[in-house]
JSON list of C-alpha atoms and ligand atoms in Angstrom, two decimals:
[
{"chain": "K", "resi": 269, "resn": "MET", "atom": "CA", "xyz": [8.84, 71.20, 16.33]},
{"chain": "K", "resi": 270, "resn": "GLU", "atom": "CA", "xyz": [8.99, 70.70, 12.62]},
{"chain": "K", "resi": 271, "resn": "ILE", "atom": "CA", "xyz": [5.82, 69.46, 10.99]},
{"chain": "K", "resi": 272, "resn": "GLU", "atom": "CA", "xyz": [6.19, 66.22, 9.18]},
{"chain": "K", "resi": 273, "resn": "THR", "atom": "CA", "xyz": [5.74, 66.62, 5.50]},
{"chain": "K", "resi": 274, "resn": "PRO", "atom": "CA", "xyz": [3.30, 64.26, 3.69]},
{"chain": "K", "resi": 275, "resn": "ALA", "atom": "CA", "xyz": [6.08, 62.37, 2.08]},
{"chain": "K", "resi": 276, "resn": "ALA", "atom": "CA", "xyz": [7.74, 61.93, 5.33]},
{"chain": "K", "resi": 277, "resn": "ALA", "atom": "CA", "xyz": [4.49, 60.66, 6.87]},
{"chain": "K", "resi": 278, "resn": "LEU", "atom": "CA", "xyz": [3.90, 58.31, 4.12]},
{"chain": "K", "resi": 279, "resn": "GLU", "atom": "CA", "xyz": [7.46, 56.87, 4.31]},
{"chain": "K", "resi": 280, "resn": "ARG", "atom": "CA", "xyz": [7.25, 56.48, 8.04]},
{"chain": "K", "resi": 281, "resn": "GLU", "atom": "CA", "xyz": [4.08, 54.32, 7.50]},
{"chain": "K", "resi": 282, "resn": "HIS", "atom": "CA", "xyz": [6.10, 52.20, 5.16]},
{"chain": "K", "resi": 283, "resn": "ARG", "atom": "CA", "xyz": [8.75, 51.91, 7.75]},
{"chain": "K", "resi": 284, "resn": "GLU", "atom": "CA", "xyz": [6.54, 51.05, 10.67]},
{"chain": "K", "resi": 285, "resn": "ILE", "atom": "CA", "xyz": [4.79, 48.34, 8.73]},
{"chain": "K", "resi": 286, "resn": "ASP", "atom": "CA", "xyz": [8.26, 46.91, 7.63]},
{"chain": "K", "resi": 287, "resn": "GLU", "atom": "CA", "xyz": [9.44, 46.99, 11.28]},
{"chain": "K", "resi": 288, "resn": "ALA", "atom": "CA", "xyz": [6.39, 45.06, 12.51]},
{"chain": "K", "resi": 289, "resn": "VAL", "atom": "CA", "xyz": [6.87, 42.36, 9.54]},
{"chain": "K", "resi": 290, "resn": "THR", "atom": "CA", "xyz": [10.58, 41.97, 10.43]},
{"chain": "K", "resi": 291, "resn": "ALA", "atom": "CA", "xyz": [9.70, 41.71, 14.14]},
{"chain": "K", "resi": 292, "resn": "PHE", "atom": "CA", "xyz": [7.24, 38.93, 13.48]},
{"chain": "K", "resi": 293, "resn": "LEU", "atom": "CA", "xyz": [9.79, 37.08, 11.31]},
{"chain": "K", "resi": 294, "resn": "ARG", "atom": "CA", "xyz": [12.29, 37.20, 14.09]},
{"chain": "K", "resi": 295, "resn": "GLU", "atom": "CA", "xyz": [9.92, 35.73, 16.60]},
{"chain": "K", "resi": 296, "resn": "PRO", "atom": "CA", "xyz": [6.92, 34.24, 14.95]},
{"chain": "K", "resi": 297, "resn": "ASP", "atom": "CA", "xyz": [5.71, 32.44, 18.03]},
{"chain": "K", "resi": 298, "resn": "ASP", "atom": "CA", "xyz": [5.63, 35.55, 20.24]},
{"chain": "K", "resi": 299, "resn": "GLU", "atom": "CA", "xyz": [1.99, 36.68, 20.86]},
{"chain": "K", "resi": 300, "resn": "GLY", "atom": "CA", "xyz": [3.16, 40.44, 20.96]},
{"chain": "K", "resi": 301, "resn": "ARG", "atom": "CA", "xyz": [4.74, 40.22, 17.60]},
{"chain": "K", "resi": 302, "resn": "ARG", "atom": "CA", "xyz": [1.81, 38.41, 16.20]},
{"chain": "K", "resi": 303, "resn": "SER", "atom": "CA", "xyz": [-0.66, 41.06, 17.31]},
{"chain": "K", "resi": 304, "resn": "GLY", "atom": "CA", "xyz": [1.82, 43.84, 16.17]},
{"chain": "K", "resi": 305, "resn": "LEU", "atom": "CA", "xyz": [1.74, 42.17, 12.78]},
{"chain": "K", "resi": 306, "resn": "ARG", "atom": "CA", "xyz": [-1.99, 42.21, 12.67]},
{"chain": "K", "resi": 307, "resn": "THR", "atom": "CA", "xyz": [-2.14, 45.78, 13.44]},
{"chain": "K", "resi": 308, "resn": "ALA", "atom": "CA", "xyz": [0.38, 46.50, 10.69]},
{"chain": "K", "resi": 309, "resn": "LEU", "atom": "CA", "xyz": [-1.52, 44.64, 8.14]},
{"chain": "K", "resi": 310, "resn": "HIS", "atom": "CA", "xyz": [-4.55, 46.68, 8.91]},
{"chain": "K", "resi": 311, "resn": "GLU", "atom": "CA", "xyz": [-2.35, 49.84, 8.56]},
{"chain": "K", "resi": 312, "resn": "LEU", "atom": "CA", "xyz": [-1.11, 48.62, 5.28]},
{"chain": "K", "resi": 313, "resn": "ARG", "atom": "CA", "xyz": [-4.65, 48.32, 3.95]},
{"chain": "K", "resi": 314, "resn": "HIS", "atom": "CA", "xyz": [-5.43, 51.75, 5.22]},
{"chain": "K", "resi": 315, "resn": "HIS", "atom": "CA", "xyz": [-2.28, 53.08, 3.58]},
{"chain": "K", "resi": 316, "resn": "ILE", "atom": "CA", "xyz": [-3.22, 51.51, 0.26]},
{"chain": "K", "resi": 317, "resn": "TYR", "atom": "CA", "xyz": [-6.83, 52.98, 0.59]},
{"chain": "K", "resi": 318, "resn": "LEU", "atom": "CA", "xyz": [-5.39, 56.34, 1.22]},
{"chain": "K", "resi": 319, "resn": "GLU", "atom": "CA", "xyz": [-3.11, 56.12, -1.92]},
{"chain": "K", "resi": 320, "resn": "GLU", "atom": "CA", "xyz": [-5.83, 54.65, -4.15]},
{"chain": "K", "resi": 321, "resn": "GLU", "atom": "CA", "xyz": [-8.75, 56.86, -3.23]},
{"chain": "K", "resi": 322, "resn": "PHE", "atom": "CA", "xyz": [-7.02, 60.20, -2.48]},
{"chain": "K", "resi": 323, "resn": "LEU", "atom": "CA", "xyz": [-3.42, 60.58, -3.46]},
{"chain": "K", "resi": 324, "resn": "PHE", "atom": "CA", "xyz": [-3.08, 58.57, -6.66]},
{"chain": "K", "resi": 325, "resn": "PRO", "atom": "CA", "xyz": [-6.02, 60.27, -8.46]},
{"chain": "K", "resi": 326, "resn": "LEU", "atom": "CA", "xyz": [-4.58, 63.67, -7.78]},
{"chain": "K", "resi": 327, "resn": "LEU", "atom": "CA", "xyz": [-1.04, 62.78, -8.89]},
{"chain": "K", "resi": 328, "resn": "SER", "atom": "CA", "xyz": [-2.53, 61.09, -12.01]},
{"chain": "K", "resi": 329, "resn": "THR", "atom": "CA", "xyz": [-3.89, 64.36, -13.40]},
{"chain": "K", "resi": 330, "resn": "MET", "atom": "CA", "xyz": [-0.61, 66.14, -13.22]},
{"chain": "K", "resi": 331, "resn": "GLU", "atom": "CA", "xyz": [1.34, 64.42, -16.05]},
{"chain": "K", "resi": 332, "resn": "ASP", "atom": "CA", "xyz": [1.62, 61.28, -18.15]},
{"chain": "K", "resi": 333, "resn": "ALA", "atom": "CA", "xyz": [4.60, 59.89, -16.53]},
{"chain": "K", "resi": 334, "resn": "LEU", "atom": "CA", "xyz": [2.96, 59.92, -13.08]},
{"chain": "K", "resi": 335, "resn": "THR", "atom": "CA", "xyz": [-0.17, 58.32, -14.71]},
{"chain": "K", "resi": 336, "resn": "ALA", "atom": "CA", "xyz": [1.86, 55.51, -15.85]},
{"chain": "K", "resi": 337, "resn": "THR", "atom": "CA", "xyz": [3.65, 55.02, -12.55]},
{"chain": "K", "resi": 338, "resn": "VAL", "atom": "CA", "xyz": [0.35, 55.10, -10.72]},
{"chain": "K", "resi": 339, "resn": "LEU", "atom": "CA", "xyz": [-0.98, 52.36, -13.02]},
{"chain": "K", "resi": 340, "resn": "VAL", "atom": "CA", "xyz": [1.93, 50.09, -12.08]},
{"chain": "K", "resi": 341, "resn": "MET", "atom": "CA", "xyz": [1.47, 50.81, -8.33]},
{"chain": "K", "resi": 342, "resn": "LEU", "atom": "CA", "xyz": [-2.27, 49.93, -8.67]},
{"chain": "K", "resi": 343, "resn": "ARG", "atom": "CA", "xyz": [-1.23, 46.57, -10.21]},
{"chain": "K", "resi": 344, "resn": "GLU", "atom": "CA", "xyz": [1.24, 45.96, -7.47]},
{"chain": "K", "resi": 345, "resn": "HIS", "atom": "CA", "xyz": [-1.32, 46.94, -4.82]},
{"chain": "K", "resi": 346, "resn": "ALA", "atom": "CA", "xyz": [-3.48, 44.11, -6.13]},
{"chain": "K", "resi": 347, "resn": "GLN", "atom": "CA", "xyz": [-0.67, 41.56, -5.69]},
{"chain": "K", "resi": 348, "resn": "ILE", "atom": "CA", "xyz": [0.06, 42.95, -2.18]},
{"chain": "K", "resi": 349, "resn": "TRP", "atom": "CA", "xyz": [-3.62, 42.75, -1.35]},
{"chain": "K", "resi": 350, "resn": "THR", "atom": "CA", "xyz": [-3.78, 39.04, -2.37]},
{"chain": "K", "resi": 351, "resn": "THR", "atom": "CA", "xyz": [-0.64, 38.44, -0.10]},
{"chain": "K", "resi": 352, "resn": "LEU", "atom": "CA", "xyz": [-2.30, 40.27, 2.81]},
{"chain": "K", "resi": 353, "resn": "ASP", "atom": "CA", "xyz": [-5.41, 38.04, 2.38]},
{"chain": "K", "resi": 354, "resn": "ALA", "atom": "CA", "xyz": [-3.18, 34.88, 2.40]},
{"chain": "K", "resi": 355, "resn": "LEU", "atom": "CA", "xyz": [-1.39, 36.25, 5.51]},
{"chain": "K", "resi": 356, "resn": "ASP", "atom": "CA", "xyz": [-4.57, 36.91, 7.27]},
{"chain": "K", "resi": 357, "resn": "ARG", "atom": "CA", "xyz": [-5.63, 33.35, 6.56]},
{"chain": "K", "resi": 358, "resn": "ALA", "atom": "CA", "xyz": [-2.35, 31.90, 7.75]},
{"chain": "K", "resi": 359, "resn": "LEU", "atom": "CA", "xyz": [-2.46, 33.90, 11.02]},
{"chain": "K", "resi": 360, "resn": "ASP", "atom": "CA", "xyz": [-6.11, 32.76, 11.53]},
{"chain": "K", "resi": 361, "resn": "SER", "atom": "CA", "xyz": [-5.18, 29.13, 11.27]},
{"chain": "K", "resi": 362, "resn": "ASP", "atom": "CA", "xyz": [-3.22, 29.71, 14.45]},
{"chain": "K", "resi": 363, "resn": "SER", "atom": "CA", "xyz": [-0.79, 26.92, 14.69]},
{"chain": "K", "resi": 364, "resn": "ASP", "atom": "CA", "xyz": [0.76, 27.52, 11.23]},
{"chain": "K", "resi": 365, "resn": "ASP", "atom": "CA", "xyz": [3.64, 29.93, 11.99]},
{"chain": "K", "resi": 366, "resn": "GLU", "atom": "CA", "xyz": [5.84, 28.57, 9.22]},
{"chain": "K", "resi": 367, "resn": "ALA", "atom": "CA", "xyz": [3.17, 29.31, 6.64]},
{"chain": "K", "resi": 368, "resn": "ALA", "atom": "CA", "xyz": [2.67, 32.85, 8.00]},
{"chain": "K", "resi": 369, "resn": "ALA", "atom": "CA", "xyz": [6.32, 33.41, 7.97]},
{"chain": "K", "resi": 370, "resn": "GLY", "atom": "CA", "xyz": [6.53, 32.39, 4.32]},
{"chain": "K", "resi": 371, "resn": "VAL", "atom": "CA", "xyz": [3.88, 34.70, 3.24]},
{"chain": "K", "resi": 372, "resn": "CYS", "atom": "CA", "xyz": [5.51, 37.35, 5.25]},
{"chain": "K", "resi": 373, "resn": "ARG", "atom": "CA", "xyz": [8.75, 37.02, 3.38]},
{"chain": "K", "resi": 374, "resn": "GLU", "atom": "CA", "xyz": [6.77, 37.30, 0.23]},
{"chain": "K", "resi": 375, "resn": "LEU", "atom": "CA", "xyz": [5.13, 40.41, 1.41]},
{"chain": "K", "resi": 376, "resn": "THR", "atom": "CA", "xyz": [8.46, 41.90, 2.33]},
{"chain": "K", "resi": 377, "resn": "ALA", "atom": "CA", "xyz": [9.87, 41.38, -1.06]},
{"chain": "K", "resi": 378, "resn": "ARG", "atom": "CA", "xyz": [6.84, 42.86, -2.75]},
{"chain": "K", "resi": 379, "resn": "LEU", "atom": "CA", "xyz": [6.74, 46.02, -0.45]},
{"chain": "K", "resi": 380, "resn": "LEU", "atom": "CA", "xyz": [10.62, 46.49, -0.99]},
{"chain": "K", "resi": 381, "resn": "HIS", "atom": "CA", "xyz": [10.29, 47.42, -4.60]},
{"chain": "K", "resi": 382, "resn": "HIS", "atom": "CA", "xyz": [6.76, 49.02, -4.48]},
{"chain": "K", "resi": 383, "resn": "ASN", "atom": "CA", "xyz": [7.65, 51.38, -1.60]},
{"chain": "K", "resi": 384, "resn": "LEU", "atom": "CA", "xyz": [10.93, 52.51, -3.07]},
{"chain": "K", "resi": 385, "resn": "LYS", "atom": "CA", "xyz": [9.16, 53.57, -6.38]},
{"chain": "K", "resi": 386, "resn": "GLU", "atom": "CA", "xyz": [6.57, 55.45, -4.44]},
{"chain": "K", "resi": 387, "resn": "GLU", "atom": "CA", "xyz": [9.12, 57.20, -2.37]},
{"chain": "K", "resi": 388, "resn": "ARG", "atom": "CA", "xyz": [11.38, 58.18, -5.26]},
{"chain": "K", "resi": 389, "resn": "VAL", "atom": "CA", "xyz": [8.67, 59.07, -7.98]},
{"chain": "K", "resi": 390, "resn": "LEU", "atom": "CA", "xyz": [5.23, 59.84, -6.37]},
{"chain": "K", "resi": 391, "resn": "TYR", "atom": "CA", "xyz": [5.65, 61.01, -2.70]},
{"chain": "K", "resi": 392, "resn": "PRO", "atom": "CA", "xyz": [7.95, 64.01, -3.45]},
{"chain": "K", "resi": 393, "resn": "ARG", "atom": "CA", "xyz": [5.08, 65.40, -5.74]},
{"chain": "K", "resi": 394, "resn": "ALA", "atom": "CA", "xyz": [2.67, 65.20, -2.59]},
{"chain": "K", "resi": 395, "resn": "ASP", "atom": "CA", "xyz": [4.97, 67.67, -0.93]},
{"chain": "K", "resi": 396, "resn": "THR", "atom": "CA", "xyz": [5.36, 70.04, -3.72]},
{"chain": "K", "resi": 397, "resn": "ASP", "atom": "CA", "xyz": [2.28, 69.83, -5.93]},
{"chain": "K", "resi": 398, "resn": "LEU", "atom": "CA", "xyz": [-0.77, 69.54, -3.58]},
{"chain": "K", "resi": 399, "resn": "ASN", "atom": "CA", "xyz": [-2.88, 72.67, -2.72]},
{"chain": "K", "resi": 400, "resn": "ASP", "atom": "CA", "xyz": [-3.80, 73.58, 0.80]},
{"chain": "K", "resi": 401, "resn": "ALA", "atom": "CA", "xyz": [-7.12, 71.81, 0.73]},
{"chain": "K", "resi": 402, "resn": "ALA", "atom": "CA", "xyz": [-5.63, 68.52, -0.67]},
{"chain": "K", "resi": 403, "resn": "LEU", "atom": "CA", "xyz": [-2.88, 68.69, 1.99]},
{"chain": "K", "resi": 404, "resn": "GLU", "atom": "CA", "xyz": [-5.37, 69.15, 4.76]},
{"chain": "K", "resi": 405, "resn": "ARG", "atom": "CA", "xyz": [-7.48, 66.25, 3.58]},
{"chain": "K", "resi": 406, "resn": "LEU", "atom": "CA", "xyz": [-4.24, 64.08, 3.26]},
{"chain": "K", "resi": 407, "resn": "ARG", "atom": "CA", "xyz": [-3.18, 64.94, 6.79]},
{"chain": "K", "resi": 408, "resn": "ALA", "atom": "CA", "xyz": [-6.61, 63.97, 8.09]},
{"chain": "K", "resi": 409, "resn": "LEU", "atom": "CA", "xyz": [-6.53, 60.61, 6.25]},
{"chain": "K", "resi": 410, "resn": "LEU", "atom": "CA", "xyz": [-3.00, 59.93, 7.64]},
{"chain": "K", "resi": 411, "resn": "GLU", "atom": "CA", "xyz": [-4.44, 60.37, 11.05]},
{"chain": "K", "resi": 412, "resn": "ALA", "atom": "CA", "xyz": [-7.47, 58.12, 10.39]},
{"chain": "K", "resi": 413, "resn": "THR", "atom": "CA", "xyz": [-7.29, 54.32, 10.56]},
{"chain": "K", "resi": 414, "resn": "GLY", "atom": "CA", "xyz": [-10.66, 53.17, 9.47]},
{"chain": "K", "resi": 415, "resn": "LEU", "atom": "CA", "xyz": [-11.59, 51.60, 6.06]},
{"chain": "K", "resi": 416, "resn": "PRO", "atom": "CA", "xyz": [-15.11, 51.71, 4.53]},
{"chain": "K", "resi": 417, "resn": "GLU", "atom": "CA", "xyz": [-16.73, 48.23, 5.14]},
{"chain": "K", "resi": 418, "resn": "GLY", "atom": "CA", "xyz": [-15.67, 45.69, 2.44]},
{"chain": "K", "resi": 419, "resn": "TRP", "atom": "CA", "xyz": [-13.33, 48.00, 0.65]},
{"chain": "K", "resi": 420, "resn": "VAL", "atom": "CA", "xyz": [-10.91, 46.23, -1.62]},
{"chain": "K", "resi": 421, "resn": "CYS", "atom": "CA", "xyz": [-8.06, 47.82, -3.62]},
{"chain": "K", "resi": 422, "resn": "ILE", "atom": "CA", "xyz": [-9.10, 48.82, -7.18]},
{"chain": "K", "resi": 423, "resn": "LYS", "atom": "CA", "xyz": [-7.28, 46.13, -9.30]},
{"chain": "K", "resi": 424, "resn": "ALA", "atom": "CA", "xyz": [-8.26, 43.38, -6.95]},
{"chain": "K", "resi": 425, "resn": "ARG", "atom": "CA", "xyz": [-11.99, 43.83, -7.40]},
{"chain": "Q", "resi": 580, "resn": "FE2", "atom": "FE1", "xyz": [1.39, 51.73, -2.35]},
{"chain": "Q", "resi": 581, "resn": "FE2", "atom": "FE1", "xyz": [2.87, 53.52, -0.05]}
]
């Protein structure tokens, strides 16, 4: 079996998160969709953690154009993070499916543009420009799910 490249694994995470959000929007009152969404929101926070604490710092040192793109991604992460907080609150307030669905649609729109830029500009470099030690660390992070207690994305601090 072919080993999944880092870019493919990161894109798969984007897709899986999108699918859980879309499934919730189709059936917001379904308990399974709701818990699937909660899992996906946690995965998204972990995905952002991996990008900010590991992948982006490496890519930033490669060339100025990547540094500029990373800066835009960090700003967008802060907007996504705020949206995630709002969505968690809406899900916690139990009865308010319509509010949760509204925030979900906002999240979808934010992710659409953000993910596309990462997939076109940044992720291909993860496949071609990382050394073996960095690739190994990236694979380990992709397997992991935990976040350091209280971790918040860089530009939302
Ligand atoms: Fe990102
Ligand atoms: Fe991403």
